[in-house]
Short mmCIF file of C-alpha atoms and ligand atoms in Angstrom, two decimals:
data_model
loop_
_atom_site.label_atom_id
_atom_site.label_comp_id
_atom_site.label_asym_id
_atom_site.label_seq_id
_atom_site.Cartn_x
_atom_site.Cartn_y
_atom_site.Cartn_z
CA UNK A 1 -13.23 -3.11 4.03
CA UNK A 2 -16.80 -4.37 3.55
CA UNK A 3 -18.22 -0.85 3.37
CA UNK A 4 -15.43 0.25 1.07
CA UNK A 5 -16.10 -2.69 -1.24
CA UNK A 6 -19.78 -1.64 -1.52
CA UNK A 7 -18.63 1.91 -2.24
CA UNK A 8 -16.33 0.74 -5.06
CA UNK A 9 -18.92 -1.61 -6.52
CA UNK A 10 -21.25 1.41 -6.78
CA UNK A 11 -18.58 3.65 -8.25
CA UNK A 12 -17.44 1.00 -10.75
CA UNK A 13 -20.87 0.94 -12.33
CA UNK A 14 -20.99 4.73 -12.50
CA UNK A 15 -17.47 5.06 -13.93
CA UNK A 16 -17.91 2.26 -16.48
CA UNK A 17 -20.84 4.15 -17.98
CA UNK A 18 -19.04 7.51 -17.80
CA UNK A 19 -20.37 10.00 -20.34
CA UNK A 20 -18.20 12.94 -19.25
CA UNK A 21 -15.20 11.67 -21.20
CA UNK A 22 -12.91 11.76 -18.17
CA UNK A 23 -12.14 8.03 -18.47
CA UNK A 24 -11.43 8.27 -22.21
CA UNK A 25 -13.23 4.94 -22.69
CA UNK A 26 -13.61 5.20 -26.48
CA UNK A 27 -9.95 6.12 -26.84
CA UNK A 28 -8.80 3.07 -24.86
CA UNK A 29 -11.16 0.75 -26.75
CA UNK A 30 -9.70 2.08 -30.02
CA UNK A 31 -6.16 1.13 -28.93
CA UNK A 32 -5.25 4.41 -27.21
CA UNK A 33 -4.39 5.36 -23.65
CA UNK A 34 -6.03 6.73 -20.53
CA UNK A 35 -2.70 7.44 -18.79
CA UNK A 36 -1.61 10.96 -17.94
CA UNK A 37 1.47 12.30 -19.67
CA UNK A 38 3.19 12.26 -16.25
CA UNK A 39 2.89 8.49 -15.90
CA UNK A 40 3.99 7.63 -19.44
CA UNK A 41 7.00 9.90 -18.97
CA UNK A 42 7.96 8.66 -15.51
CA UNK A 43 7.41 4.93 -15.76
CA UNK A 44 10.52 4.42 -17.87
CA UNK A 45 11.05 1.55 -20.25
CA UNK A 46 8.15 -0.88 -19.97
CA UNK A 47 8.14 -2.14 -23.56
CA UNK A 48 7.76 -5.94 -23.52
CA UNK A 49 7.72 -6.04 -19.69
CA UNK A 50 5.28 -8.03 -17.55
CA UNK A 51 3.22 -5.61 -15.47
CA UNK A 52 0.72 -6.09 -12.67
CA UNK A 53 -1.63 -3.18 -12.04
CA UNK A 54 -2.82 -3.32 -8.42
CA UNK A 55 -6.25 -1.85 -7.54
CA UNK A 56 -6.90 -1.49 -11.27
CA UNK A 57 -10.53 -0.33 -10.89
CA UNK A 58 -12.39 -0.71 -14.23
CA UNK A 59 -9.19 -1.62 -16.07
CA UNK A 60 -8.80 1.30 -18.46
CA UNK A 61 -5.24 2.11 -17.38
CA UNK A 62 -4.44 -1.61 -17.40
CA UNK A 63 -5.58 -1.96 -21.02
CA UNK A 64 -3.75 1.30 -21.83
CA UNK A 65 -0.44 -0.16 -20.61
CA UNK A 66 -0.89 -3.11 -22.96
CA UNK A 67 -1.90 -0.76 -25.80
CA UNK A 68 1.28 1.22 -25.20
CA UNK A 69 3.55 -1.81 -25.55
CA UNK A 70 3.79 -3.74 -22.26
CA UNK A 71 4.53 -7.43 -22.86
CA UNK A 72 1.74 -8.68 -20.63
CA UNK A 73 -0.53 -6.87 -18.19
CA UNK A 74 -2.63 -8.18 -15.31
CA UNK A 75 -5.06 -6.05 -13.34
CA UNK A 76 -6.21 -6.89 -9.80
CA UNK A 77 -9.07 -5.37 -7.83
CA UNK A 78 -11.39 -6.57 -5.06
CA UNK A 79 -14.57 -5.12 -6.60
CA UNK A 80 -16.51 -7.74 -8.61
CA UNK A 81 -18.27 -5.00 -10.57
CA UNK A 82 -15.00 -3.23 -11.40
CA UNK A 83 -13.46 -6.50 -12.62
CA UNK A 84 -16.60 -7.39 -14.60
CA UNK A 85 -16.49 -3.96 -16.31
CA UNK A 86 -12.75 -4.33 -16.96
CA UNK A 87 -13.30 -7.71 -18.65
CA UNK A 88 -16.03 -6.25 -20.87
CA UNK A 89 -13.70 -3.40 -21.88
CA UNK A 90 -10.83 -5.85 -22.59
CA UNK A 91 -13.09 -7.97 -24.75
CA UNK A 92 -14.42 -4.93 -26.64
CA UNK A 93 -10.85 -3.71 -27.16
CA UNK A 94 -9.72 -7.17 -28.33
CA UNK A 95 -7.06 -7.01 -25.58
CA UNK A 96 -5.47 -10.05 -23.91
CA UNK A 97 -5.15 -8.30 -20.53
CA UNK A 98 -5.94 -10.59 -17.57
CA UNK A 99 -8.18 -9.36 -14.75
CA UNK A 100 -8.20 -11.00 -11.32
CA UNK A 101 -10.74 -10.32 -8.58
CA UNK A 102 -9.02 -10.44 -5.18
CA UNK A 103 -8.30 -8.32 -2.10
CA UNK A 104 -4.92 -6.59 -2.27
CA UNK A 105 -3.54 -8.46 0.73
CA UNK A 106 -4.29 -11.77 -1.06
CA UNK A 107 -2.70 -10.71 -4.35
CA UNK A 108 0.36 -12.98 -4.09
CA UNK A 109 -1.75 -16.14 -3.73
CA UNK A 110 -4.36 -14.99 -6.27
CA UNK A 111 -1.85 -14.09 -8.98
CA UNK A 112 0.62 -16.91 -8.29
CA UNK A 113 3.44 -15.41 -10.38
CA UNK A 114 5.92 -12.54 -10.42
CA UNK A 115 6.34 -9.43 -12.58
CA UNK A 116 8.89 -6.93 -13.89
CA UNK A 117 6.81 -3.94 -12.79
CA UNK A 118 4.15 -3.40 -10.13
CA UNK A 119 2.02 -0.41 -11.16
CA UNK A 120 0.01 1.56 -8.58
CA UNK A 121 -1.62 4.92 -9.20
CA UNK A 122 -4.02 7.60 -7.97
CA UNK A 123 -6.13 6.88 -4.94
CA UNK A 124 -5.05 3.33 -4.16
CA UNK A 125 -3.03 3.01 -0.95
CA UNK A 126 -5.30 5.39 0.96
CA UNK A 127 -7.95 2.64 1.04
CA UNK A 128 -5.66 0.19 2.85
CA UNK A 129 -5.10 -0.03 6.60
CA UNK A 130 -1.55 -1.41 6.63
CA UNK A 131 1.02 0.14 4.31
CA UNK A 132 3.74 -2.27 5.50
CA UNK A 133 1.58 -5.24 4.54
CA UNK A 134 0.95 -3.58 1.16
CA UNK A 135 4.71 -3.12 0.65
CA UNK A 136 5.32 -6.81 1.43
CA UNK A 137 2.78 -7.77 -1.25
CA UNK A 138 4.51 -5.47 -3.76
CA UNK A 139 7.94 -6.92 -2.94
CA UNK A 140 6.67 -10.50 -3.24
CA UNK A 141 5.13 -9.79 -6.65
CA UNK A 142 8.40 -8.48 -8.09
CA UNK A 143 11.09 -10.57 -9.76
CA UNK A 144 14.68 -9.85 -8.75
CA UNK A 145 15.52 -6.55 -10.46
CA UNK A 146 11.83 -5.67 -10.83
CA UNK A 147 10.46 -2.29 -9.76
CA UNK A 148 7.44 -0.48 -8.37
CA UNK A 149 5.98 2.47 -10.27
CA UNK A 150 3.74 4.56 -8.07
CA UNK A 151 1.97 7.87 -8.69
CA UNK A 152 -0.24 8.93 -5.81
CA UNK A 153 -1.97 12.00 -4.51
CA UNK A 154 -2.48 13.02 -0.91
CA UNK A 155 -6.08 12.27 0.17
CA UNK A 156 -6.40 15.87 1.40
CA UNK A 157 -5.42 17.15 -2.06
CA UNK A 158 -8.21 15.07 -3.60
CA UNK A 159 -10.70 17.01 -1.49
CA UNK A 160 -9.58 20.38 -2.86
CA UNK A 161 -10.75 22.16 -5.97
CA UNK A 162 -7.92 22.69 -8.41
CA UNK A 163 -7.65 26.38 -9.29
CA UNK A 164 -4.03 26.66 -10.42
CA UNK A 165 -1.22 24.40 -11.60
CA UNK A 166 1.07 25.21 -8.66
CA UNK A 167 0.48 24.59 -4.96
CA UNK A 168 0.75 27.84 -3.06
CA UNK A 169 1.76 27.89 0.59
CA UNK A 170 -0.13 30.64 2.42
CA UNK A 171 1.52 32.33 5.39
CA UNK A 172 -0.55 31.14 8.34
CA UNK A 173 1.95 32.60 10.82
CA UNK A 174 1.15 32.18 14.49
CA UNK A 175 -1.62 29.66 13.91
CA UNK A 176 1.02 26.99 13.13
C1 LIG B 201 -9.37 5.22 -7.11
S1 LIG B 201 -9.39 3.54 -7.64
C2 LIG B 201 -7.79 3.38 -8.33
C3 LIG B 201 -7.78 3.93 -9.69
C4 LIG B 201 -6.84 3.19 -10.58
N1 LIG B 201 -5.51 3.63 -10.40
C5 LIG B 201 -7.22 3.27 -12.04
O1 LIG B 201 -6.38 2.88 -12.84
O2 LIG B 201 -8.31 3.70 -12.39
C6 LIG B 201 -9.23 2.57 -6.17
C7 LIG B 201 -9.45 1.09 -6.42
O3 LIG B 201 -8.96 0.38 -5.29
C8 LIG B 201 -9.78 -0.76 -5.13
N2 LIG B 201 -9.56 -1.27 -3.78
C9 LIG B 201 -9.79 -0.61 -2.61
N3 LIG B 201 -9.44 -1.38 -1.57
C10 LIG B 201 -8.98 -2.56 -2.09
C11 LIG B 201 -8.47 -3.76 -1.52
N4 LIG B 201 -8.37 -3.91 -0.20
N5 LIG B 201 -8.09 -4.75 -2.35
C12 LIG B 201 -8.18 -4.61 -3.70
N6 LIG B 201 -8.66 -3.50 -4.30
C13 LIG B 201 -9.05 -2.48 -3.50
C14 LIG B 201 -11.17 -0.28 -5.42
O4 LIG B 201 -12.07 -1.30 -5.76
C15 LIG B 201 -10.92 0.70 -6.58
O5 LIG B 201 -11.14 0.09 -7.81
#
């Protein structure tokens, strides 16, 4: 956890000053979105809902959810530099999104309220050592009738270069 926190503090600084355009920073600051089409399509009705974005990194997706019509949005991350960057972005965007610095396993105590939707995406749960403990946190953050939206990728997939839209299964025959 300690090493991972140092890793994310480093990456937060790098990502917050991204010049490649992959974080669509200017778009989010201008009231737009950094979400993929997949997420906006799948998440369902979130207009006016209270959302908590766990492991929100530098907060661009968190601000995007508010820009797209969520009622209130809170982002949580354990990296002080990620949360500092997220707060700067929220202030530049004139957004009322709340950002809380806390480890995931302490989210219930740190946030001290419940939500309609818990939002978790891309490269989050792979950093945790106890998925059951994570699920308990998610359940405790949800109001009755609330729901989890999750879009994740397999860590192995993140190590591969993307060459085509479809995943092709090669015949590895006897070797399996
Ligand atoms: C790949 S990023 C997630 C990206 C995110 N979905 C977004 O909207 O950009 C992973 C994040 O998890 C955070 N993280 C990793 N372990 C954590 C923990 N135990 N508690 C809270 N945050 C954690 C890191 O600081 C990092 O910001």
